[in-house]
């Protein structure tokens, strides 16, 4: 979605994470953490960690900035990325891995089934806090779309598939979600 917002087309190689392709060679040679995504440059260098991939694309393709180039704007965008990551993405995925996803993940990472519901509630509290912050704002960082909006949107899409959608009564997140869904990049048709 980040690439699509920038108008970039990237060759996509799908990795079967259900079958564990990412947890074996040759994928581990690209990313020793065994997680997707990875951006492989033309010179062969492999970048992993989503934020590092986004920062690289932002630097090389500065049009349609999604982080920014003025220090204060960059800080604001990265601040929101981190808040979304810590308050929603990490507890949501920990809750998923400890419950619905446990068969896939039990031999990959430490899963904590007894904490599954607490992780999920933590993610819901994160949504509620973000809802309050979105009051009067078009996007997380005000009137410009930034990388944190994309992170939140993509994980709401995932969360909606696994019983961790934001509560329908959170008015600001729901209005923001409608704005995000209306963006052509949200269709992700370039991934097909
Ligand atoms: N910190 C990494 C997390 C990556 C991550 O958790 N990737 C998931 C897919 S969204 C994955 O590869 N899951 C399969 C697995 O862990 O085996 C990032 O931000 O890129």
JSON list of N, CA, C and O in Angstrom, two decimals, residues 81-141:
[
{"chain": "A", "resi": 81, "resn": "UNK", "atom": "N", "xyz": [3.69, 6.10, 13.63]},
{"chain": "A", "resi": 81, "resn": "UNK", "atom": "CA", "xyz": [3.99, 4.71, 13.26]},
{"chain": "A", "resi": 81, "resn": "UNK", "atom": "C", "xyz": [4.22, 3.89, 14.54]},
{"chain": "A", "resi": 81, "resn": "UNK", "atom": "O", "xyz": [3.66, 2.82, 14.73]},
{"chain": "A", "resi": 82, "resn": "UNK", "atom": "N", "xyz": [5.06, 4.41, 15.41]},
{"chain": "A", "resi": 82, "resn": "UNK", "atom": "CA", "xyz": [5.45, 3.69, 16.63]},
{"chain": "A", "resi": 82, "resn": "UNK", "atom": "C", "xyz": [4.25, 3.50, 17.56]},
{"chain": "A", "resi": 82, "resn": "UNK", "atom": "O", "xyz": [4.09, 2.46, 18.19]},
{"chain": "A", "resi": 83, "resn": "UNK", "atom": "N", "xyz": [3.42, 4.53, 17.69]},
{"chain": "A", "resi": 83, "resn": "UNK", "atom": "CA", "xyz": [2.24, 4.42, 18.55]},
{"chain": "A", "resi": 83, "resn": "UNK", "atom": "C", "xyz": [1.31, 3.33, 18.04]},
{"chain": "A", "resi": 83, "resn": "UNK", "atom": "O", "xyz": [0.79, 2.53, 18.82]},
{"chain": "A", "resi": 84, "resn": "UNK", "atom": "N", "xyz": [1.07, 3.33, 16.73]},
{"chain": "A", "resi": 84, "resn": "UNK", "atom": "CA", "xyz": [0.19, 2.31, 16.15]},
{"chain": "A", "resi": 84, "resn": "UNK", "atom": "C", "xyz": [0.80, 0.92, 16.36]},
{"chain": "A", "resi": 84, "resn": "UNK", "atom": "O", "xyz": [0.12, -0.04, 16.74]},
{"chain": "A", "resi": 85, "resn": "UNK", "atom": "N", "xyz": [2.10, 0.83, 16.13]},
{"chain": "A", "resi": 85, "resn": "UNK", "atom": "CA", "xyz": [2.78, -0.46, 16.26]},
{"chain": "A", "resi": 85, "resn": "UNK", "atom": "C", "xyz": [2.66, -0.98, 17.69]},
{"chain": "A", "resi": 85, "resn": "UNK", "atom": "O", "xyz": [2.24, -2.13, 17.92]},
{"chain": "A", "resi": 86, "resn": "UNK", "atom": "N", "xyz": [3.00, -0.12, 18.67]},
{"chain": "A", "resi": 86, "resn": "UNK", "atom": "CA", "xyz": [3.02, -0.58, 20.07]},
{"chain": "A", "resi": 86, "resn": "UNK", "atom": "C", "xyz": [1.62, -0.77, 20.64]},
{"chain": "A", "resi": 86, "resn": "UNK", "atom": "O", "xyz": [1.39, -1.69, 21.43]},
{"chain": "A", "resi": 87, "resn": "UNK", "atom": "N", "xyz": [0.69, 0.08, 20.27]},
{"chain": "A", "resi": 87, "resn": "UNK", "atom": "CA", "xyz": [-0.62, 0.06, 20.93]},
{"chain": "A", "resi": 87, "resn": "UNK", "atom": "C", "xyz": [-1.63, -0.88, 20.27]},
{"chain": "A", "resi": 87, "resn": "UNK", "atom": "O", "xyz": [-2.56, -1.34, 20.93]},
{"chain": "A", "resi": 88, "resn": "UNK", "atom": "N", "xyz": [-1.45, -1.11, 18.97]},
{"chain": "A", "resi": 88, "resn": "UNK", "atom": "CA", "xyz": [-2.41, -1.99, 18.28]},
{"chain": "A", "resi": 88, "resn": "UNK", "atom": "C", "xyz": [-1.72, -3.22, 17.67]},
{"chain": "A", "resi": 88, "resn": "UNK", "atom": "O", "xyz": [-2.10, -4.36, 17.96]},
{"chain": "A", "resi": 89, "resn": "UNK", "atom": "N", "xyz": [-0.72, -2.99, 16.82]},
{"chain": "A", "resi": 89, "resn": "UNK", "atom": "CA", "xyz": [-0.18, -4.10, 16.03]},
{"chain": "A", "resi": 89, "resn": "UNK", "atom": "C", "xyz": [0.45, -5.19, 16.91]},
{"chain": "A", "resi": 89, "resn": "UNK", "atom": "O", "xyz": [0.15, -6.38, 16.74]},
{"chain": "A", "resi": 90, "resn": "UNK", "atom": "N", "xyz": [1.30, -4.79, 17.86]},
{"chain": "A", "resi": 90, "resn": "UNK", "atom": "CA", "xyz": [1.98, -5.82, 18.66]},
{"chain": "A", "resi": 90, "resn": "UNK", "atom": "C", "xyz": [1.00, -6.62, 19.53]},
{"chain": "A", "resi": 90, "resn": "UNK", "atom": "O", "xyz": [1.02, -7.85, 19.50]},
{"chain": "A", "resi": 91, "resn": "UNK", "atom": "N", "xyz": [0.12, -5.95, 20.31]},
{"chain": "A", "resi": 91, "resn": "UNK", "atom": "CA", "xyz": [-0.82, -6.77, 21.09]},
{"chain": "A", "resi": 91, "resn": "UNK", "atom": "C", "xyz": [-1.78, -7.56, 20.21]},
{"chain": "A", "resi": 91, "resn": "UNK", "atom": "O", "xyz": [-2.12, -8.70, 20.54]},
{"chain": "A", "resi": 92, "resn": "UNK", "atom": "N", "xyz": [-2.22, -6.98, 19.09]},
{"chain": "A", "resi": 92, "resn": "UNK", "atom": "CA", "xyz": [-3.14, -7.73, 18.21]},
{"chain": "A", "resi": 92, "resn": "UNK", "atom": "C", "xyz": [-2.49, -9.01, 17.70]},
{"chain": "A", "resi": 92, "resn": "UNK", "atom": "O", "xyz": [-3.08, -10.09, 17.74]},
{"chain": "A", "resi": 93, "resn": "UNK", "atom": "N", "xyz": [-1.26, -8.90, 17.20]},
{"chain": "A", "resi": 93, "resn": "UNK", "atom": "CA", "xyz": [-0.64, -10.08, 16.61]},
{"chain": "A", "resi": 93, "resn": "UNK", "atom": "C", "xyz": [-0.23, -11.08, 17.70]},
{"chain": "A", "resi": 93, "resn": "UNK", "atom": "O", "xyz": [-0.30, -12.29, 17.49]},
{"chain": "A", "resi": 94, "resn": "UNK", "atom": "N", "xyz": [0.15, -10.58, 18.87]},
{"chain": "A", "resi": 94, "resn": "UNK", "atom": "CA", "xyz": [0.45, -11.50, 19.98]},
{"chain": "A", "resi": 94, "resn": "UNK", "atom": "C", "xyz": [-0.82, -12.26, 20.37]},
{"chain": "A", "resi": 94, "resn": "UNK", "atom": "O", "xyz": [-0.77, -13.47, 20.65]},
{"chain": "A", "resi": 95, "resn": "UNK", "atom": "N", "xyz": [-1.95, -11.55, 20.41]},
{"chain": "A", "resi": 95, "resn": "UNK", "atom": "CA", "xyz": [-3.23, -12.19, 20.74]},
{"chain": "A", "resi": 95, "resn": "UNK", "atom": "C", "xyz": [-3.62, -13.22, 19.70]},
{"chain": "A", "resi": 95, "resn": "UNK", "atom": "O", "xyz": [-4.08, -14.32, 20.03]},
{"chain": "A", "resi": 96, "resn": "UNK", "atom": "N", "xyz": [-3.40, -12.89, 18.43]},
{"chain": "A", "resi": 96, "resn": "UNK", "atom": "CA", "xyz": [-3.72, -13.83, 17.36]},
{"chain": "A", "resi": 96, "resn": "UNK", "atom": "C", "xyz": [-2.84, -15.07, 17.43]},
{"chain": "A", "resi": 96, "resn": "UNK", "atom": "O", "xyz": [-3.32, -16.20, 17.35]},
{"chain": "A", "resi": 97, "resn": "UNK", "atom": "N", "xyz": [-1.53, -14.85, 17.59]},
{"chain": "A", "resi": 97, "resn": "UNK", "atom": "CA", "xyz": [-0.61, -16.00, 17.62]},
{"chain": "A", "resi": 97, "resn": "UNK", "atom": "C", "xyz": [-0.91, -16.91, 18.81]},
{"chain": "A", "resi": 97, "resn": "UNK", "atom": "O", "xyz": [-0.72, -18.12, 18.73]},
{"chain": "A", "resi": 98, "resn": "UNK", "atom": "N", "xyz": [-1.40, -16.33, 19.89]},
{"chain": "A", "resi": 98, "resn": "UNK", "atom": "CA", "xyz": [-1.67, -17.11, 21.10]},
{"chain": "A", "resi": 98, "resn": "UNK", "atom": "C", "xyz": [-3.02, -17.81, 21.07]},
{"chain": "A", "resi": 98, "resn": "UNK", "atom": "O", "xyz": [-3.33, -18.61, 21.95]},
{"chain": "A", "resi": 99, "resn": "UNK", "atom": "N", "xyz": [-3.84, -17.51, 20.05]},
{"chain": "A", "resi": 99, "resn": "UNK", "atom": "CA", "xyz": [-5.19, -18.10, 20.00]},
{"chain": "A", "resi": 99, "resn": "UNK", "atom": "C", "xyz": [-5.45, -18.70, 18.60]},
{"chain": "A", "resi": 99, "resn": "UNK", "atom": "O", "xyz": [-4.97, -19.80, 18.32]},
{"chain": "A", "resi": 100, "resn": "UNK", "atom": "N", "xyz": [-6.13, -17.96, 17.74]},
{"chain": "A", "resi": 100, "resn": "UNK", "atom": "CA", "xyz": [-6.51, -18.51, 16.42]},
{"chain": "A", "resi": 100, "resn": "UNK", "atom": "C", "xyz": [-5.30, -18.98, 15.61]},
{"chain": "A", "resi": 100, "resn": "UNK", "atom": "O", "xyz": [-5.40, -19.91, 14.82]},
{"chain": "A", "resi": 101, "resn": "UNK", "atom": "N", "xyz": [-4.16, -18.31, 15.80]},
{"chain": "A", "resi": 101, "resn": "UNK", "atom": "CA", "xyz": [-2.99, -18.62, 14.98]},
{"chain": "A", "resi": 101, "resn": "UNK", "atom": "C", "xyz": [-2.03, -19.61, 15.61]},
{"chain": "A", "resi": 101, "resn": "UNK", "atom": "O", "xyz": [-0.94, -19.84, 15.08]},
{"chain": "A", "resi": 102, "resn": "UNK", "atom": "N", "xyz": [-2.45, -20.23, 16.71]},
{"chain": "A", "resi": 102, "resn": "UNK", "atom": "CA", "xyz": [-1.44, -20.98, 17.47]},
{"chain": "A", "resi": 102, "resn": "UNK", "atom": "C", "xyz": [-0.89, -22.19, 16.71]},
{"chain": "A", "resi": 102, "resn": "UNK", "atom": "O", "xyz": [0.30, -22.51, 16.84]},
{"chain": "A", "resi": 103, "resn": "UNK", "atom": "N", "xyz": [-1.72, -22.86, 15.91]},
{"chain": "A", "resi": 103, "resn": "UNK", "atom": "CA", "xyz": [-1.20, -24.03, 15.19]},
{"chain": "A", "resi": 103, "resn": "UNK", "atom": "C", "xyz": [-0.07, -23.63, 14.24]},
{"chain": "A", "resi": 103, "resn": "UNK", "atom": "O", "xyz": [0.91, -24.34, 14.08]},
{"chain": "A", "resi": 104, "resn": "UNK", "atom": "N", "xyz": [-0.23, -22.46, 13.62]},
{"chain": "A", "resi": 104, "resn": "UNK", "atom": "CA", "xyz": [0.80, -21.99, 12.70]},
{"chain": "A", "resi": 104, "resn": "UNK", "atom": "C", "xyz": [2.05, -21.51, 13.43]},
{"chain": "A", "resi": 104, "resn": "UNK", "atom": "O", "xyz": [3.17, -21.70, 12.97]},
{"chain": "A", "resi": 105, "resn": "UNK", "atom": "N", "xyz": [1.84, -20.91, 14.60]},
{"chain": "A", "resi": 105, "resn": "UNK", "atom": "CA", "xyz": [2.96, -20.20, 15.23]},
{"chain": "A", "resi": 105, "resn": "UNK", "atom": "C", "xyz": [3.64, -20.93, 16.38]},
{"chain": "A", "resi": 105, "resn": "UNK", "atom": "O", "xyz": [4.75, -20.54, 16.77]},
{"chain": "A", "resi": 106, "resn": "UNK", "atom": "N", "xyz": [3.05, -22.01, 16.91]},
{"chain": "A", "resi": 106, "resn": "UNK", "atom": "CA", "xyz": [3.59, -22.56, 18.17]},
{"chain": "A", "resi": 106, "resn": "UNK", "atom": "C", "xyz": [5.05, -23.01, 18.05]},
{"chain": "A", "resi": 106, "resn": "UNK", "atom": "O", "xyz": [5.78, -22.93, 19.03]},
{"chain": "A", "resi": 107, "resn": "UNK", "atom": "N", "xyz": [5.45, -23.45, 16.85]},
{"chain": "A", "resi": 107, "resn": "UNK", "atom": "CA", "xyz": [6.84, -23.89, 16.70]},
{"chain": "A", "resi": 107, "resn": "UNK", "atom": "C", "xyz": [7.73, -22.80, 16.11]},
{"chain": "A", "resi": 107, "resn": "UNK", "atom": "O", "xyz": [8.88, -23.06, 15.74]},
{"chain": "A", "resi": 108, "resn": "UNK", "atom": "N", "xyz": [7.18, -21.59, 15.97]},
{"chain": "A", "resi": 108, "resn": "UNK", "atom": "CA", "xyz": [7.95, -20.50, 15.35]},
{"chain": "A", "resi": 108, "resn": "UNK", "atom": "C", "xyz": [8.38, -19.44, 16.36]},
{"chain": "A", "resi": 108, "resn": "UNK", "atom": "O", "xyz": [9.50, -18.94, 16.33]},
{"chain": "A", "resi": 109, "resn": "UNK", "atom": "N", "xyz": [7.44, -19.05, 17.20]},
{"chain": "A", "resi": 109, "resn": "UNK", "atom": "CA", "xyz": [7.72, -18.00, 18.20]},
{"chain": "A", "resi": 109, "resn": "UNK", "atom": "C", "xyz": [7.09, -18.42, 19.52]},
{"chain": "A", "resi": 109, "resn": "UNK", "atom": "O", "xyz": [6.23, -19.32, 19.55]},
{"chain": "A", "resi": 110, "resn": "UNK", "atom": "N", "xyz": [7.48, -17.78, 20.61]},
{"chain": "A", "resi": 110, "resn": "UNK", "atom": "CA", "xyz": [6.85, -18.11, 21.88]},
{"chain": "A", "resi": 110, "resn": "UNK", "atom": "C", "xyz": [5.43, -17.56, 21.91]},
{"chain": "A", "resi": 110, "resn": "UNK", "atom": "O", "xyz": [5.21, -16.37, 21.74]},
{"chain": "A", "resi": 111, "resn": "UNK", "atom": "N", "xyz": [4.46, -18.44, 22.06]},
{"chain": "A", "resi": 111, "resn": "UNK", "atom": "CA", "xyz": [3.05, -18.04, 22.12]},
{"chain": "A", "resi": 111, "resn": "UNK", "atom": "C", "xyz": [2.61, -18.16, 23.57]},
{"chain": "A", "resi": 111, "resn": "UNK", "atom": "O", "xyz": [3.05, -19.06, 24.28]},
{"chain": "A", "resi": 112, "resn": "UNK", "atom": "N", "xyz": [1.72, -17.26, 24.00]},
{"chain": "A", "resi": 112, "resn": "UNK", "atom": "CA", "xyz": [1.31, -17.25, 25.41]},
{"chain": "A", "resi": 112, "resn": "UNK", "atom": "C", "xyz": [-0.22, -17.36, 25.47]},
{"chain": "A", "resi": 112, "resn": "UNK", "atom": "O", "xyz": [-0.92, -16.35, 25.63]},
{"chain": "A", "resi": 113, "resn": "UNK", "atom": "N", "xyz": [-0.77, -18.59, 25.31]},
{"chain": "A", "resi": 113, "resn": "UNK", "atom": "CA", "xyz": [-2.23, -18.75, 25.24]},
{"chain": "A", "resi": 113, "resn": "UNK", "atom": "C", "xyz": [-2.96, -18.14, 26.43]},
{"chain": "A", "resi": 113, "resn": "UNK", "atom": "O", "xyz": [-4.03, -17.56, 26.27]},
{"chain": "A", "resi": 114, "resn": "UNK", "atom": "N", "xyz": [-2.39, -18.24, 27.63]},
{"chain": "A", "resi": 114, "resn": "UNK", "atom": "CA", "xyz": [-3.12, -17.73, 28.80]},
{"chain": "A", "resi": 114, "resn": "UNK", "atom": "C", "xyz": [-3.24, -16.20, 28.77]},
{"chain": "A", "resi": 114, "resn": "UNK", "atom": "O", "xyz": [-4.04, -15.63, 29.51]},
{"chain": "A", "resi": 115, "resn": "UNK", "atom": "N", "xyz": [-2.44, -15.54, 27.90]},
{"chain": "A", "resi": 115, "resn": "UNK", "atom": "CA", "xyz": [-2.51, -14.07, 27.82]},
{"chain": "A", "resi": 115, "resn": "UNK", "atom": "C", "xyz": [-3.27, -13.60, 26.58]},
{"chain": "A", "resi": 115, "resn": "UNK", "atom": "O", "xyz": [-3.38, -12.40, 26.34]},
{"chain": "A", "resi": 116, "resn": "UNK", "atom": "N", "xyz": [-3.83, -14.56, 25.80]},
{"chain": "A", "resi": 116, "resn": "UNK", "atom": "CA", "xyz": [-4.43, -14.18, 24.51]},
{"chain": "A", "resi": 116, "resn": "UNK", "atom": "C", "xyz": [-5.50, -13.11, 24.66]},
{"chain": "A", "resi": 116, "resn": "UNK", "atom": "O", "xyz": [-5.50, -12.10, 23.94]},
{"chain": "A", "resi": 117, "resn": "UNK", "atom": "N", "xyz": [-6.42, -13.32, 25.59]},
{"chain": "A", "resi": 117, "resn": "UNK", "atom": "CA", "xyz": [-7.52, -12.36, 25.73]},
{"chain": "A", "resi": 117, "resn": "UNK", "atom": "C", "xyz": [-7.01, -11.00, 26.20]},
{"chain": "A", "resi": 117, "resn": "UNK", "atom": "O", "xyz": [-7.52, -9.96, 25.79]},
{"chain": "A", "resi": 118, "resn": "UNK", "atom": "N", "xyz": [-5.99, -11.01, 27.07]},
{"chain": "A", "resi": 118, "resn": "UNK", "atom": "CA", "xyz": [-5.43, -9.74, 27.55]},
{"chain": "A", "resi": 118, "resn": "UNK", "atom": "C", "xyz": [-4.75, -8.98, 26.41]},
{"chain": "A", "resi": 118, "resn": "UNK", "atom": "O", "xyz": [-4.86, -7.75, 26.32]},
{"chain": "A", "resi": 119, "resn": "UNK", "atom": "N", "xyz": [-4.03, -9.71, 25.57]},
{"chain": "A", "resi": 119, "resn": "UNK", "atom": "CA", "xyz": [-3.42, -9.05, 24.41]},
{"chain": "A", "resi": 119, "resn": "UNK", "atom": "C", "xyz": [-4.51, -8.40, 23.54]},
{"chain": "A", "resi": 119, "resn": "UNK", "atom": "O", "xyz": [-4.38, -7.27, 23.09]},
{"chain": "A", "resi": 120, "resn": "UNK", "atom": "N", "xyz": [-5.57, -9.15, 23.30]},
{"chain": "A", "resi": 120, "resn": "UNK", "atom": "CA", "xyz": [-6.64, -8.63, 22.43]},
{"chain": "A", "resi": 120, "resn": "UNK", "atom": "C", "xyz": [-7.30, -7.40, 23.06]},
{"chain": "A", "resi": 120, "resn": "UNK", "atom": "O", "xyz": [-7.60, -6.43, 22.36]},
{"chain": "A", "resi": 121, "resn": "UNK", "atom": "N", "xyz": [-7.51, -7.45, 24.37]},
{"chain": "A", "resi": 121, "resn": "UNK", "atom": "CA", "xyz": [-8.10, -6.28, 25.04]},
{"chain": "A", "resi": 121, "resn": "UNK", "atom": "C", "xyz": [-7.15, -5.09, 24.99]},
{"chain": "A", "resi": 121, "resn": "UNK", "atom": "O", "xyz": [-7.59, -3.93, 24.85]},
{"chain": "A", "resi": 122, "resn": "UNK", "atom": "N", "xyz": [-5.86, -5.36, 25.08]},
{"chain": "A", "resi": 122, "resn": "UNK", "atom": "CA", "xyz": [-4.88, -4.27, 24.98]},
{"chain": "A", "resi": 122, "resn": "UNK", "atom": "C", "xyz": [-4.97, -3.60, 23.61]},
{"chain": "A", "resi": 122, "resn": "UNK", "atom": "O", "xyz": [-4.93, -2.36, 23.50]},
{"chain": "A", "resi": 123, "resn": "UNK", "atom": "N", "xyz": [-5.11, -4.41, 22.57]},
{"chain": "A", "resi": 123, "resn": "UNK", "atom": "CA", "xyz": [-5.26, -3.85, 21.21]},
{"chain": "A", "resi": 123, "resn": "UNK", "atom": "C", "xyz": [-6.54, -3.02, 21.12]},
{"chain": "A", "resi": 123, "resn": "UNK", "atom": "O", "xyz": [-6.55, -1.93, 20.52]},
{"chain": "A", "resi": 124, "resn": "UNK", "atom": "N", "xyz": [-7.61, -3.50, 21.75]},
{"chain": "A", "resi": 124, "resn": "UNK", "atom": "CA", "xyz": [-8.86, -2.73, 21.73]},
{"chain": "A", "resi": 124, "resn": "UNK", "atom": "C", "xyz": [-8.70, -1.41, 22.46]},
{"chain": "A", "resi": 124, "resn": "UNK", "atom": "O", "xyz": [-9.24, -0.38, 22.03]},
{"chain": "A", "resi": 125, "resn": "UNK", "atom": "N", "xyz": [-7.95, -1.42, 23.55]},
{"chain": "A", "resi": 125, "resn": "UNK", "atom": "CA", "xyz": [-7.69, -0.16, 24.27]},
{"chain": "A", "resi": 125, "resn": "UNK", "atom": "C", "xyz": [-6.86, 0.78, 23.39]},
{"chain": "A", "resi": 125, "resn": "UNK", "atom": "O", "xyz": [-7.05, 2.00, 23.41]},
{"chain": "A", "resi": 126, "resn": "UNK", "atom": "N", "xyz": [-5.95, 0.19, 22.61]},
{"chain": "A", "resi": 126, "resn": "UNK", "atom": "CA", "xyz": [-5.17, 1.00, 21.67]},
{"chain": "A", "resi": 126, "resn": "UNK", "atom": "C", "xyz": [-6.06, 1.67, 20.65]},
{"chain": "A", "resi": 126, "resn": "UNK", "atom": "O", "xyz": [-5.93, 2.87, 20.36]},
{"chain": "A", "resi": 127, "resn": "UNK", "atom": "N", "xyz": [-7.01, 0.90, 20.10]},
{"chain": "A", "resi": 127, "resn": "UNK", "atom": "CA", "xyz": [-7.97, 1.48, 19.14]},
{"chain": "A", "resi": 127, "resn": "UNK", "atom": "C", "xyz": [-8.73, 2.65, 19.79]},
{"chain": "A", "resi": 127, "resn": "UNK", "atom": "O", "xyz": [-8.93, 3.68, 19.16]},
{"chain": "A", "resi": 128, "resn": "UNK", "atom": "N", "xyz": [-9.17, 2.44, 21.02]},
{"chain": "A", "resi": 128, "resn": "UNK", "atom": "CA", "xyz": [-9.97, 3.48, 21.69]},
{"chain": "A", "resi": 128, "resn": "UNK", "atom": "C", "xyz": [-9.14, 4.74, 21.90]},
{"chain": "A", "resi": 128, "resn": "UNK", "atom": "O", "xyz": [-9.63, 5.87, 21.72]},
{"chain": "A", "resi": 129, "resn": "UNK", "atom": "N", "xyz": [-7.88, 4.56, 22.26]},
{"chain": "A", "resi": 129, "resn": "UNK", "atom": "CA", "xyz": [-7.01, 5.74, 22.46]},
{"chain": "A", "resi": 129, "resn": "UNK", "atom": "C", "xyz": [-6.80, 6.47, 21.13]},
{"chain": "A", "resi": 129, "resn": "UNK", "atom": "O", "xyz": [-6.91, 7.70, 21.07]},
{"chain": "A", "resi": 130, "resn": "UNK", "atom": "N", "xyz": [-6.55, 5.71, 20.08]},
{"chain": "A", "resi": 130, "resn": "UNK", "atom": "CA", "xyz": [-6.35, 6.33, 18.76]},
{"chain": "A", "resi": 130, "resn": "UNK", "atom": "C", "xyz": [-7.63, 7.03, 18.32]},
{"chain": "A", "resi": 130, "resn": "UNK", "atom": "O", "xyz": [-7.58, 8.12, 17.74]},
{"chain": "A", "resi": 131, "resn": "UNK", "atom": "N", "xyz": [-8.78, 6.43, 18.62]},
{"chain": "A", "resi": 131, "resn": "UNK", "atom": "CA", "xyz": [-10.05, 7.07, 18.26]},
{"chain": "A", "resi": 131, "resn": "UNK", "atom": "C", "xyz": [-10.12, 8.47, 18.86]},
{"chain": "A", "resi": 131, "resn": "UNK", "atom": "O", "xyz": [-10.51, 9.43, 18.19]},
{"chain": "A", "resi": 132, "resn": "UNK", "atom": "N", "xyz": [-9.74, 8.60, 20.10]},
{"chain": "A", "resi": 132, "resn": "UNK", "atom": "CA", "xyz": [-9.75, 9.92, 20.75]},
{"chain": "A", "resi": 132, "resn": "UNK", "atom": "C", "xyz": [-8.79, 10.88, 20.07]},
{"chain": "A", "resi": 132, "resn": "UNK", "atom": "O", "xyz": [-9.09, 12.07, 19.89]},
{"chain": "A", "resi": 133, "resn": "UNK", "atom": "N", "xyz": [-7.64, 10.38, 19.67]},
{"chain": "A", "resi": 133, "resn": "UNK", "atom": "CA", "xyz": [-6.64, 11.23, 19.03]},
{"chain": "A", "resi": 133, "resn": "UNK", "atom": "C", "xyz": [-7.08, 11.69, 17.64]},
{"chain": "A", "resi": 133, "resn": "UNK", "atom": "O", "xyz": [-6.62, 12.72, 17.14]},
{"chain": "A", "resi": 134, "resn": "UNK", "atom": "N", "xyz": [-7.94, 10.90, 17.01]},
{"chain": "A", "resi": 134, "resn": "UNK", "atom": "CA", "xyz": [-8.39, 11.26, 15.65]},
{"chain": "A", "resi": 134, "resn": "UNK", "atom": "C", "xyz": [-9.49, 12.32, 15.65]},
{"chain": "A", "resi": 134, "resn": "UNK", "atom": "O", "xyz": [-9.88, 12.80, 14.59]},
{"chain": "A", "resi": 135, "resn": "UNK", "atom": "N", "xyz": [-9.97, 12.66, 16.83]},
{"chain": "A", "resi": 135, "resn": "UNK", "atom": "CA", "xyz": [-11.02, 13.68, 16.91]},
{"chain": "A", "resi": 135, "resn": "UNK", "atom": "C", "xyz": [-10.57, 14.96, 16.21]},
{"chain": "A", "resi": 135, "resn": "UNK", "atom": "O", "xyz": [-9.52, 15.52, 16.53]},
{"chain": "A", "resi": 136, "resn": "UNK", "atom": "N", "xyz": [-11.35, 15.38, 15.24]},
{"chain": "A", "resi": 136, "resn": "UNK", "atom": "CA", "xyz": [-11.04, 16.64, 14.54]},
{"chain": "A", "resi": 136, "resn": "UNK", "atom": "C", "xyz": [-9.91, 16.54, 13.54]},
{"chain": "A", "resi": 136, "resn": "UNK", "atom": "O", "xyz": [-9.48, 17.55, 12.99]},
{"chain": "A", "resi": 137, "resn": "UNK", "atom": "N", "xyz": [-9.39, 15.31, 13.31]},
{"chain": "A", "resi": 137, "resn": "UNK", "atom": "CA", "xyz": [-8.28, 15.15, 12.36]},
{"chain": "A", "resi": 137, "resn": "UNK", "atom": "C", "xyz": [-8.69, 14.27, 11.20]},
{"chain": "A", "resi": 137, "resn": "UNK", "atom": "O", "xyz": [-9.44, 13.30, 11.38]},
{"chain": "A", "resi": 138, "resn": "UNK", "atom": "N", "xyz": [-8.14, 14.58, 10.04]},
{"chain": "A", "resi": 138, "resn": "UNK", "atom": "CA", "xyz": [-8.41, 13.75, 8.87]},
{"chain": "A", "resi": 138, "resn": "UNK", "atom": "C", "xyz": [-7.59, 12.47, 8.92]},
{"chain": "A", "resi": 138, "resn": "UNK", "atom": "O", "xyz": [-8.05, 11.37, 8.65]},
{"chain": "A", "resi": 139, "resn": "UNK", "atom": "N", "xyz": [-6.32, 12.63, 9.28]},
{"chain": "A", "resi": 139, "resn": "UNK", "atom": "CA", "xyz": [-5.39, 11.50, 9.39]},
{"chain": "A", "resi": 139, "resn": "UNK", "atom": "C", "xyz": [-4.64, 11.62, 10.73]},
{"chain": "A", "resi": 139, "resn": "UNK", "atom": "O", "xyz": [-4.74, 12.64, 11.40]},
{"chain": "A", "resi": 140, "resn": "UNK", "atom": "N", "xyz": [-3.86, 10.60, 11.06]},
{"chain": "A", "resi": 140, "resn": "UNK", "atom": "CA", "xyz": [-3.18, 10.61, 12.36]},
{"chain": "A", "resi": 140, "resn": "UNK", "atom": "C", "xyz": [-2.32, 11.85, 12.54]},
{"chain": "A", "resi": 140, "resn": "UNK", "atom": "O", "xyz": [-2.31, 12.46, 13.60]},
{"chain": "A", "resi": 141, "resn": "UNK", "atom": "N", "xyz": [-1.59, 12.22, 11.50]},
{"chain": "A", "resi": 141, "resn": "UNK", "atom": "CA", "xyz": [-0.69, 13.37, 11.61]},
{"chain": "A", "resi": 141, "resn": "UNK", "atom": "C", "xyz": [-1.36, 14.65, 11.13]},
{"chain": "A", "resi": 141, "resn": "UNK", "atom": "O", "xyz": [-0.68, 15.58, 10.70]}
]
